[in-house]
mmCIF file of C-alpha atoms in Angstrom:
data_model
loop_
_atom_site.group_PDB
_atom_site.id
_atom_site.type_symbol
_atom_site.label_atom_id
_atom_site.label_comp_id
_atom_site.label_asym_id
_atom_site.label_seq_id
_atom_site.Cartn_x
_atom_site.Cartn_y
_atom_site.Cartn_z
ATOM 1 C CA UNK A 1 0.137 -0.030 -0.313
ATOM 2 C CA UNK A 2 1.136 3.325 -0.926
ATOM 3 C CA UNK A 3 2.235 5.879 2.065
ATOM 4 C CA UNK A 4 -0.867 8.336 3.239
ATOM 5 C CA UNK A 5 1.929 11.313 1.436
ATOM 6 C CA UNK A 6 1.666 10.042 -1.924
ATOM 7 C CA UNK A 7 -1.367 9.474 -4.905
ATOM 8 C CA UNK A 8 -0.987 8.124 -7.699
ATOM 9 C CA UNK A 9 -3.639 8.131 -10.565
ATOM 10 C CA UNK A 10 -3.379 5.926 -12.956
ATOM 11 C CA UNK A 11 -5.978 5.738 -16.349
ATOM 12 C CA UNK A 12 -5.310 5.861 -20.104
ATOM 13 C CA UNK A 13 -5.926 9.303 -21.885
ATOM 14 C CA UNK A 14 -9.340 9.483 -24.024
ATOM 15 C CA UNK A 15 -10.296 10.898 -27.197
ATOM 16 C CA UNK A 16 -12.207 13.215 -25.282
ATOM 17 C CA UNK A 17 -9.144 14.686 -23.776
ATOM 18 C CA UNK A 18 -7.360 15.731 -26.940
ATOM 19 C CA UNK A 19 -7.096 19.663 -27.464
ATOM 20 C CA UNK A 20 -6.633 21.883 -30.595
ATOM 21 C CA UNK A 21 -3.704 20.382 -31.678
ATOM 22 C CA UNK A 22 -4.602 16.543 -31.543
ATOM 23 C CA UNK A 23 -2.969 15.720 -28.375
ATOM 24 C CA UNK A 24 -4.149 16.511 -24.699
ATOM 25 C CA UNK A 25 -4.062 20.164 -23.951
ATOM 26 C CA UNK A 26 -2.652 21.723 -20.754
ATOM 27 C CA UNK A 27 -6.230 22.701 -19.185
ATOM 28 C CA UNK A 28 -7.115 18.957 -19.086
ATOM 29 C CA UNK A 29 -3.419 18.118 -17.733
ATOM 30 C CA UNK A 30 -4.287 20.938 -15.220
ATOM 31 C CA UNK A 31 -7.406 19.132 -14.185
ATOM 32 C CA UNK A 32 -5.444 16.014 -13.750
ATOM 33 C CA UNK A 33 -2.874 17.603 -11.425
ATOM 34 C CA UNK A 34 -5.239 19.024 -9.623
ATOM 35 C CA UNK A 35 -7.488 15.644 -8.668
ATOM 36 C CA UNK A 36 -4.106 13.735 -7.928
ATOM 37 C CA UNK A 37 -3.203 16.533 -5.419
ATOM 38 C CA UNK A 38 -6.238 16.805 -3.847
ATOM 39 C CA UNK A 39 -6.254 12.972 -3.626
ATOM 40 C CA UNK A 40 -2.854 12.923 -1.466
ATOM 41 C CA UNK A 41 -3.855 16.164 0.411
ATOM 42 C CA UNK A 42 -6.962 14.252 1.633
ATOM 43 C CA UNK A 43 -5.241 11.174 2.284
ATOM 44 C CA UNK A 44 -2.784 13.077 4.464
ATOM 45 C CA UNK A 45 -5.155 15.134 6.225
ATOM 46 C CA UNK A 46 -8.268 12.906 6.519
ATOM 47 C CA UNK A 47 -10.481 15.871 5.626
ATOM 48 C CA UNK A 48 -11.846 18.254 3.101
ATOM 49 C CA UNK A 49 -9.036 20.196 1.017
ATOM 50 C CA UNK A 50 -9.064 23.179 -0.694
ATOM 51 C CA UNK A 51 -6.710 24.354 -3.953
ATOM 52 C CA UNK A 52 -4.812 27.430 -2.711
ATOM 53 C CA UNK A 53 -2.057 27.783 -5.029
ATOM 54 C CA UNK A 54 -0.367 26.259 -7.889
ATOM 55 C CA UNK A 55 3.147 27.035 -9.451
ATOM 56 C CA UNK A 56 5.566 26.434 -11.928
ATOM 57 C CA UNK A 57 3.611 24.081 -14.340
ATOM 58 C CA UNK A 58 6.002 23.034 -17.120
ATOM 59 C CA UNK A 59 4.691 21.415 -20.064
ATOM 60 C CA UNK A 60 7.604 20.124 -21.539
ATOM 61 C CA UNK A 61 6.631 16.920 -23.518
ATOM 62 C CA UNK A 62 2.761 16.170 -24.822
ATOM 63 C CA UNK A 63 0.457 13.737 -23.622
ATOM 64 C CA UNK A 64 -0.811 11.347 -26.671
ATOM 65 C CA UNK A 65 -4.581 10.369 -26.766
ATOM 66 C CA UNK A 66 -4.161 6.431 -25.795
ATOM 67 C CA UNK A 67 -1.118 6.976 -23.825
ATOM 68 C CA UNK A 68 -1.061 5.640 -19.962
ATOM 69 C CA UNK A 69 -1.188 8.365 -18.288
ATOM 70 C CA UNK A 70 0.439 8.188 -14.244
ATOM 71 C CA UNK A 71 -0.342 11.343 -12.123
ATOM 72 C CA UNK A 72 1.668 11.057 -8.870
ATOM 73 C CA UNK A 73 1.584 13.627 -5.783
ATOM 74 C CA UNK A 74 3.731 13.862 -3.129
ATOM 75 C CA UNK A 75 3.879 15.805 0.058
ATOM 76 C CA UNK A 76 6.848 17.615 0.345
ATOM 77 C CA UNK A 77 5.806 20.037 3.022
ATOM 78 C CA UNK A 78 3.390 21.305 5.681
ATOM 79 C CA UNK A 79 2.450 24.360 7.097
ATOM 80 C CA UNK A 80 0.093 24.764 10.086
ATOM 81 C CA UNK A 81 -2.911 23.865 8.127
ATOM 82 C CA UNK A 82 -1.604 23.535 4.329
ATOM 83 C CA UNK A 83 0.134 20.863 2.481
ATOM 84 C CA UNK A 84 2.665 21.550 -0.512
ATOM 85 C CA UNK A 85 2.390 18.908 -2.957
ATOM 86 C CA UNK A 86 4.825 18.075 -5.766
ATOM 87 C CA UNK A 87 2.987 16.503 -8.979
ATOM 88 C CA UNK A 88 4.905 14.740 -11.789
ATOM 89 C CA UNK A 89 2.949 13.973 -15.044
ATOM 90 C CA UNK A 90 4.294 11.035 -17.057
ATOM 91 C CA UNK A 91 3.115 8.662 -20.122
ATOM 92 C CA UNK A 92 3.500 6.498 -22.404
ATOM 93 C CA UNK A 93 2.542 4.227 -24.909
ATOM 94 C CA UNK A 94 0.693 1.292 -22.975
ATOM 95 C CA UNK A 95 2.339 -1.424 -25.251
ATOM 96 C CA UNK A 96 5.730 -0.217 -23.944
ATOM 97 C CA UNK A 97 7.426 -0.512 -20.952
ATOM 98 C CA UNK A 98 7.764 2.177 -18.540
ATOM 99 C CA UNK A 99 6.171 5.817 -19.038
ATOM 100 C CA UNK A 100 8.249 9.336 -19.654
ATOM 101 C CA UNK A 101 7.926 12.269 -17.187
ATOM 102 C CA UNK A 102 5.906 14.934 -19.124
ATOM 103 C CA UNK A 103 5.205 17.737 -16.723
ATOM 104 C CA UNK A 104 5.820 18.765 -13.128
ATOM 105 C CA UNK A 105 4.267 21.247 -10.595
ATOM 106 C CA UNK A 106 3.930 22.501 -7.492
ATOM 107 C CA UNK A 107 0.334 22.785 -5.510
ATOM 108 C CA UNK A 108 -0.630 24.097 -2.170
ATOM 109 C CA UNK A 109 -3.497 22.497 -0.450
ATOM 110 C CA UNK A 110 -5.498 23.608 2.526
ATOM 111 C CA UNK A 111 -7.702 21.312 4.814
ATOM 112 C CA UNK A 112 -10.763 23.272 5.792
ATOM 113 C CA UNK A 113 -13.377 21.769 8.540
ATOM 114 C CA UNK A 114 -17.138 21.662 7.938
ATOM 115 C CA UNK A 115 -17.802 25.284 8.447
ATOM 116 C CA UNK A 116 -14.980 25.931 5.748
ATOM 117 C CA UNK A 117 -12.640 27.240 7.708
ATOM 118 C CA UNK A 118 -8.761 26.401 7.637
ATOM 119 C CA UNK A 119 -8.125 23.280 10.399
ATOM 120 C CA UNK A 120 -4.522 21.654 11.645
ATOM 121 C CA UNK A 121 -2.857 19.130 9.395
ATOM 122 C CA UNK A 122 -0.337 16.370 10.588
ATOM 123 C CA UNK A 123 3.217 17.809 10.177
ATOM 124 C CA UNK A 124 5.221 15.908 7.696
ATOM 125 C CA UNK A 125 8.697 15.457 8.131
ATOM 126 C CA UNK A 126 11.514 14.186 5.346
ATOM 127 C CA UNK A 127 13.224 11.032 5.847
ATOM 128 C CA UNK A 128 15.592 10.347 2.987
ATOM 129 C CA UNK A 129 18.146 13.125 1.549
ATOM 130 C CA UNK A 130 16.130 13.796 -1.249
ATOM 131 C CA UNK A 131 12.920 14.506 0.568
ATOM 132 C CA UNK A 132 15.316 16.969 2.832
ATOM 133 C CA UNK A 133 16.288 18.936 -0.400
ATOM 134 C CA UNK A 134 12.793 18.881 -1.411
ATOM 135 C CA UNK A 135 11.681 20.431 1.853
ATOM 136 C CA UNK A 136 14.587 22.794 2.132
ATOM 137 C CA UNK A 137 13.827 24.179 -1.367
ATOM 138 C CA UNK A 138 9.876 24.693 -1.219
ATOM 139 C CA UNK A 139 10.913 26.290 2.197
ATOM 140 C CA UNK A 140 12.839 28.660 0.535
ATOM 141 C CA UNK A 141 10.097 29.796 -2.119
ATOM 142 C CA UNK A 142 7.437 30.444 -0.172
ATOM 143 C CA UNK A 143 9.037 34.166 0.373
ATOM 144 C CA UNK A 144 9.438 33.884 -3.242
ATOM 145 C CA UNK A 145 6.014 32.974 -3.684
ATOM 146 C CA UNK A 146 4.616 35.858 -1.420
ATOM 147 C CA UNK A 147 6.575 38.573 -3.467
ATOM 148 C CA UNK A 148 4.835 37.137 -6.944
ATOM 149 C CA UNK A 149 1.769 37.388 -5.122
ATOM 150 C CA UNK A 150 2.235 40.741 -4.183
ATOM 151 C CA UNK A 151 3.621 41.970 -7.303
ATOM 152 C CA UNK A 152 0.586 40.261 -9.177
ATOM 153 C CA UNK A 153 -2.222 41.601 -7.250
ATOM 154 C CA UNK A 154 -0.964 45.498 -7.340
ATOM 155 C CA UNK A 155 -1.426 44.830 -11.421
ATOM 156 C CA UNK A 156 -3.792 47.456 -12.772
ATOM 157 C CA UNK A 157 -6.264 46.116 -15.664
ATOM 158 C CA UNK A 158 -8.213 48.901 -16.996
ATOM 159 C CA UNK A 159 -9.362 50.322 -20.767
ATOM 160 C CA UNK A 160 -5.987 52.113 -20.743
ATOM 161 C CA UNK A 161 -4.294 48.850 -21.947
ATOM 162 C CA UNK A 162 -4.219 48.311 -25.606
ATOM 163 C CA UNK A 163 -2.567 44.771 -26.123
ATOM 164 C CA UNK A 164 -4.872 41.877 -27.152
ATOM 165 C CA UNK A 165 -7.619 40.776 -24.675
ATOM 166 C CA UNK A 166 -10.202 37.955 -24.861
ATOM 167 C CA UNK A 167 -13.183 37.931 -22.762
ATOM 168 C CA UNK A 168 -15.045 34.692 -21.816
ATOM 169 C CA UNK A 169 -18.169 34.832 -20.257
ATOM 170 C CA UNK A 170 -20.692 31.776 -18.683
ATOM 171 C CA UNK A 171 -22.412 29.895 -16.184
ATOM 172 C CA UNK A 172 -20.561 27.887 -13.926
ATOM 173 C CA UNK A 173 -22.737 24.563 -14.415
ATOM 174 C CA UNK A 174 -23.869 21.802 -12.230
ATOM 175 C CA UNK A 175 -21.438 19.345 -14.137
ATOM 176 C CA UNK A 176 -18.663 21.613 -13.274
ATOM 177 C CA UNK A 177 -19.148 20.681 -9.045
ATOM 178 C CA UNK A 178 -16.206 19.274 -6.936
ATOM 179 C CA UNK A 179 -16.355 17.030 -3.773
ATOM 180 C CA UNK A 180 -17.323 20.394 -1.672
ATOM 181 C CA UNK A 181 -20.332 21.815 -3.793
ATOM 182 C CA UNK A 182 -18.190 24.439 -5.344
ATOM 183 C CA UNK A 183 -16.335 24.738 -8.861
ATOM 184 C CA UNK A 184 -13.555 22.370 -9.117
ATOM 185 C CA UNK A 185 -10.378 24.073 -9.401
ATOM 186 C CA UNK A 186 -8.871 21.819 -11.750
ATOM 187 C CA UNK A 187 -12.055 22.923 -13.796
ATOM 188 C CA UNK A 188 -11.191 26.307 -13.035
ATOM 189 C CA UNK A 189 -7.841 25.865 -14.489
ATOM 190 C CA UNK A 190 -9.139 24.307 -17.556
ATOM 191 C CA UNK A 191 -11.051 27.325 -18.256
ATOM 192 C CA UNK A 192 -7.779 29.674 -17.832
ATOM 193 C CA UNK A 193 -5.810 27.553 -20.311
ATOM 194 C CA UNK A 194 -8.910 27.958 -22.707
ATOM 195 C CA UNK A 195 -8.903 31.981 -22.411
ATOM 196 C CA UNK A 196 -5.235 32.040 -22.771
ATOM 197 C CA UNK A 197 -5.243 30.109 -26.065
ATOM 198 C CA UNK A 198 -7.910 31.979 -27.277
ATOM 199 C CA UNK A 199 -5.836 35.337 -26.465
ATOM 200 C CA UNK A 200 -2.822 33.702 -27.998
ATOM 201 C CA UNK A 201 -4.348 32.473 -31.137
ATOM 202 C CA UNK A 202 -5.858 35.506 -31.878
ATOM 203 C CA UNK A 203 -2.507 37.197 -31.386
ATOM 204 C CA UNK A 204 -0.333 34.593 -33.385
ATOM 205 C CA UNK A 205 -2.918 34.005 -36.128
ATOM 206 C CA UNK A 206 -2.102 30.328 -35.282
ATOM 207 C CA UNK A 207 -2.636 27.644 -32.792
ATOM 208 C CA UNK A 208 -0.660 27.634 -29.635
ATOM 209 C CA UNK A 209 0.260 25.478 -26.892
ATOM 210 C CA UNK A 210 0.853 26.133 -23.133
ATOM 211 C CA UNK A 211 4.419 25.718 -21.966
ATOM 212 C CA UNK A 212 3.836 27.647 -18.683
ATOM 213 C CA UNK A 213 1.474 28.323 -15.867
ATOM 214 C CA UNK A 214 2.445 29.783 -12.970
ATOM 215 C CA UNK A 215 1.173 31.850 -9.660
ATOM 216 C CA UNK A 216 -2.091 30.343 -9.942
ATOM 217 C CA UNK A 217 -3.931 31.951 -6.729
ATOM 218 C CA UNK A 218 -7.296 30.966 -5.561
ATOM 219 C CA UNK A 219 -8.825 33.820 -3.442
ATOM 220 C CA UNK A 220 -12.105 32.563 -2.805
ATOM 221 C CA UNK A 221 -14.300 29.711 -4.441
ATOM 222 C CA UNK A 222 -17.040 29.954 -7.442
ATOM 223 C CA UNK A 223 -20.338 28.900 -6.680
ATOM 224 C CA UNK A 224 -22.453 26.327 -9.436
ATOM 225 C CA UNK A 225 -25.073 28.544 -11.274
ATOM 226 C CA UNK A 226 -22.937 31.954 -10.814
ATOM 227 C CA UNK A 227 -21.726 33.987 -13.759
ATOM 228 C CA UNK A 228 -18.138 33.266 -14.399
ATOM 229 C CA UNK A 229 -15.763 36.191 -16.409
ATOM 230 C CA UNK A 230 -12.475 35.315 -17.688
ATOM 231 C CA UNK A 231 -10.132 38.055 -18.881
ATOM 232 C CA UNK A 232 -7.104 36.664 -20.841
ATOM 233 C CA UNK A 233 -4.545 39.855 -21.803
ATOM 234 C CA UNK A 234 -1.150 39.618 -23.415
ATOM 235 C CA UNK A 235 1.271 41.172 -21.475
ATOM 236 C CA UNK A 236 4.970 40.838 -23.002
ATOM 237 C CA UNK A 237 6.563 38.742 -25.881
ATOM 238 C CA UNK A 238 9.900 36.796 -25.935
ATOM 239 C CA UNK A 239 11.346 35.374 -28.411
ATOM 240 C CA UNK A 240 9.142 32.679 -28.629
ATOM 241 C CA UNK A 241 6.508 32.963 -25.703
ATOM 242 C CA UNK A 242 3.439 35.195 -25.258
ATOM 243 C CA UNK A 243 3.140 35.906 -22.086
ATOM 244 C CA UNK A 244 -0.611 36.223 -21.224
ATOM 245 C CA UNK A 245 -2.176 37.430 -17.748
ATOM 246 C CA UNK A 246 -5.657 35.685 -16.784
ATOM 247 C CA UNK A 247 -7.756 36.490 -14.058
ATOM 248 C CA UNK A 248 -10.973 35.268 -13.302
ATOM 249 C CA UNK A 249 -14.464 37.010 -11.547
ATOM 250 C CA UNK A 250 -17.528 35.523 -10.730
ATOM 251 C CA UNK A 251 -20.590 36.552 -8.794
ATOM 252 C CA UNK A 252 -24.200 36.057 -8.429
ATOM 253 C CA UNK A 253 -25.846 36.927 -12.125
ATOM 254 C CA UNK A 254 -28.928 38.102 -10.680
ATOM 255 C CA UNK A 255 -26.776 40.999 -8.886
ATOM 256 C CA UNK A 256 -24.300 41.256 -11.531
ATOM 257 C CA UNK A 257 -21.609 42.066 -8.666
ATOM 258 C CA UNK A 258 -18.420 39.945 -9.555
ATOM 259 C CA UNK A 259 -15.616 39.264 -7.217
ATOM 260 C CA UNK A 260 -11.824 38.221 -8.116
ATOM 261 C CA UNK A 261 -11.652 34.397 -7.238
ATOM 262 C CA UNK A 262 -8.257 33.478 -9.412
ATOM 263 C CA UNK A 263 -5.202 34.767 -11.364
ATOM 264 C CA UNK A 264 -2.223 33.595 -12.933
ATOM 265 C CA UNK A 265 0.069 33.512 -15.556
ATOM 266 C CA UNK A 266 0.327 31.641 -18.803
ATOM 267 C CA UNK A 267 2.948 31.299 -21.534
ATOM 268 C CA UNK A 268 1.855 30.530 -24.637
ATOM 269 C CA UNK A 269 4.089 29.201 -27.865
ATOM 270 C CA UNK A 270 2.908 29.308 -31.451
ATOM 271 C CA UNK A 271 3.254 26.415 -33.529
ATOM 272 C CA UNK A 272 3.865 25.947 -37.663
ATOM 273 C CA UNK A 273 1.741 23.494 -39.507
ATOM 274 C CA UNK A 274 4.301 20.956 -38.109
ATOM 275 C CA UNK A 275 3.839 21.341 -34.627
ATOM 276 C CA UNK A 276 7.171 23.400 -34.119
ATOM 277 C CA UNK A 277 7.538 26.205 -32.374
ATOM 278 C CA UNK A 278 7.658 29.536 -34.098
ATOM 279 C CA UNK A 279 9.407 33.014 -33.428
ATOM 280 C CA UNK A 280 6.596 34.898 -31.559
ATOM 281 C CA UNK A 281 4.903 37.499 -33.186
ATOM 282 C CA UNK A 282 6.535 40.870 -31.283
ATOM 283 C CA UNK A 283 4.046 43.117 -28.971
ATOM 284 C CA UNK A 284 5.005 46.595 -28.211
ATOM 285 C CA UNK A 285 3.911 48.139 -25.210
ATOM 286 C CA UNK A 286 1.799 51.628 -26.142
ATOM 287 C CA UNK A 287 -0.037 53.327 -23.151
ATOM 288 C CA UNK A 288 1.516 53.633 -19.430
ATOM 289 C CA UNK A 289 -0.373 50.394 -18.521
ATOM 290 C CA UNK A 290 0.636 48.167 -21.197
ATOM 291 C CA UNK A 291 4.468 49.517 -20.267
ATOM 292 C CA UNK A 292 3.629 48.592 -16.622
ATOM 293 C CA UNK A 293 2.148 44.968 -17.136
ATOM 294 C CA UNK A 294 5.249 44.485 -19.382
ATOM 295 C CA UNK A 295 7.979 45.160 -17.040
ATOM 296 C CA UNK A 296 5.546 43.109 -14.575
ATOM 297 C CA UNK A 297 6.216 40.060 -16.712
ATOM 298 C CA UNK A 298 10.197 40.657 -17.042
ATOM 299 C CA UNK A 299 9.920 40.981 -13.578
ATOM 300 C CA UNK A 300 8.237 37.548 -12.921
ATOM 301 C CA UNK A 301 10.912 36.159 -15.081
ATOM 302 C CA UNK A 302 13.818 37.554 -13.055
ATOM 303 C CA UNK A 303 12.550 36.241 -9.992
ATOM 304 C CA UNK A 304 11.630 32.818 -10.982
ATOM 305 C CA UNK A 305 15.433 32.720 -12.612
ATOM 306 C CA UNK A 306 16.605 33.548 -8.798
ATOM 307 C CA UNK A 307 15.498 30.393 -7.565
ATOM 308 C CA UNK A 308 15.972 27.261 -9.916
ATOM 309 C CA UNK A 309 13.531 24.966 -10.290
ATOM 310 C CA UNK A 310 14.809 21.617 -8.246
ATOM 311 C CA UNK A 311 11.352 19.990 -8.945
ATOM 312 C CA UNK A 312 12.426 19.426 -12.181
ATOM 313 C CA UNK A 313 13.625 16.232 -13.642
ATOM 314 C CA UNK A 314 13.356 17.000 -17.205
ATOM 315 C CA UNK A 315 16.361 18.128 -19.497
ATOM 316 C CA UNK A 316 15.847 21.637 -20.542
ATOM 317 C CA UNK A 317 16.929 21.717 -23.858
ATOM 318 C CA UNK A 318 14.114 20.145 -25.123
ATOM 319 C CA UNK A 319 11.643 22.380 -23.853
ATOM 320 C CA UNK A 320 9.430 24.531 -25.384
ATOM 321 C CA UNK A 321 10.184 27.250 -22.515
ATOM 322 C CA UNK A 322 10.814 30.875 -24.280
ATOM 323 C CA UNK A 323 13.723 32.821 -23.771
ATOM 324 C CA UNK A 324 12.920 35.928 -21.634
#
């Protein structure tokens, strides 16, 4: 039996998981990651858990339809009520032995009681040298994450912006429900990926794929039947990457009052007809708001470069991650 600090999901990638490019898109992978982290967190805390933060998701290799998929979630650090969970996504043709690592990230889950208030969790202690390294890295990144969250909260998105922007609006349906009666965190991340795709594809004039998602911060739950508004805006272009900021708002359609529920940054890359990454169509900031957001995106790149991501085991030479 697997240890309580680990959960592994195994399943076949179905035809319904296929995205716009024929392989499984980032939004579906984000759903899988969230489910595995939830299973791991509940197994450790023995209580209901909610997604608080998702960071540094690198989509390095695509998952193909028909692949055997393994999503492994392991606790690497615990706070008083939170669990920091490393998630790996691996897959391969089921006719072949073994699987290949495709994506990695860190998710923070928070245990809550029956009234929805954070509740203490059992403390996790590293035992092996590898676990101690992961614990240390996670602890060091707490301050970095706080800095990034503060920067993201300070940004303004008004009509003064001139960059490409996409707005999606719809009602949260009963099929979007999670185990606690709210919208599933993984579902919200799939919506974010869809909005970023539309924004990126409109700007590039071609299909795009997600190569990175970071700083996914969940501020409050979304309720079934509420109006959901997702705004995705291009804020920076690198050599190949389109940096897109996504903000999710929701609220009762009867009042029309929407509150910020989630925000994050996505990096998308345009593809040619053979599925190869193309140089990004360059965007140049015009208004002061454009310039502020462009500087913000570059500051995020700089901050993350100061903390090498030891969660990753994939050779960066094969990555589609854009240069800053």
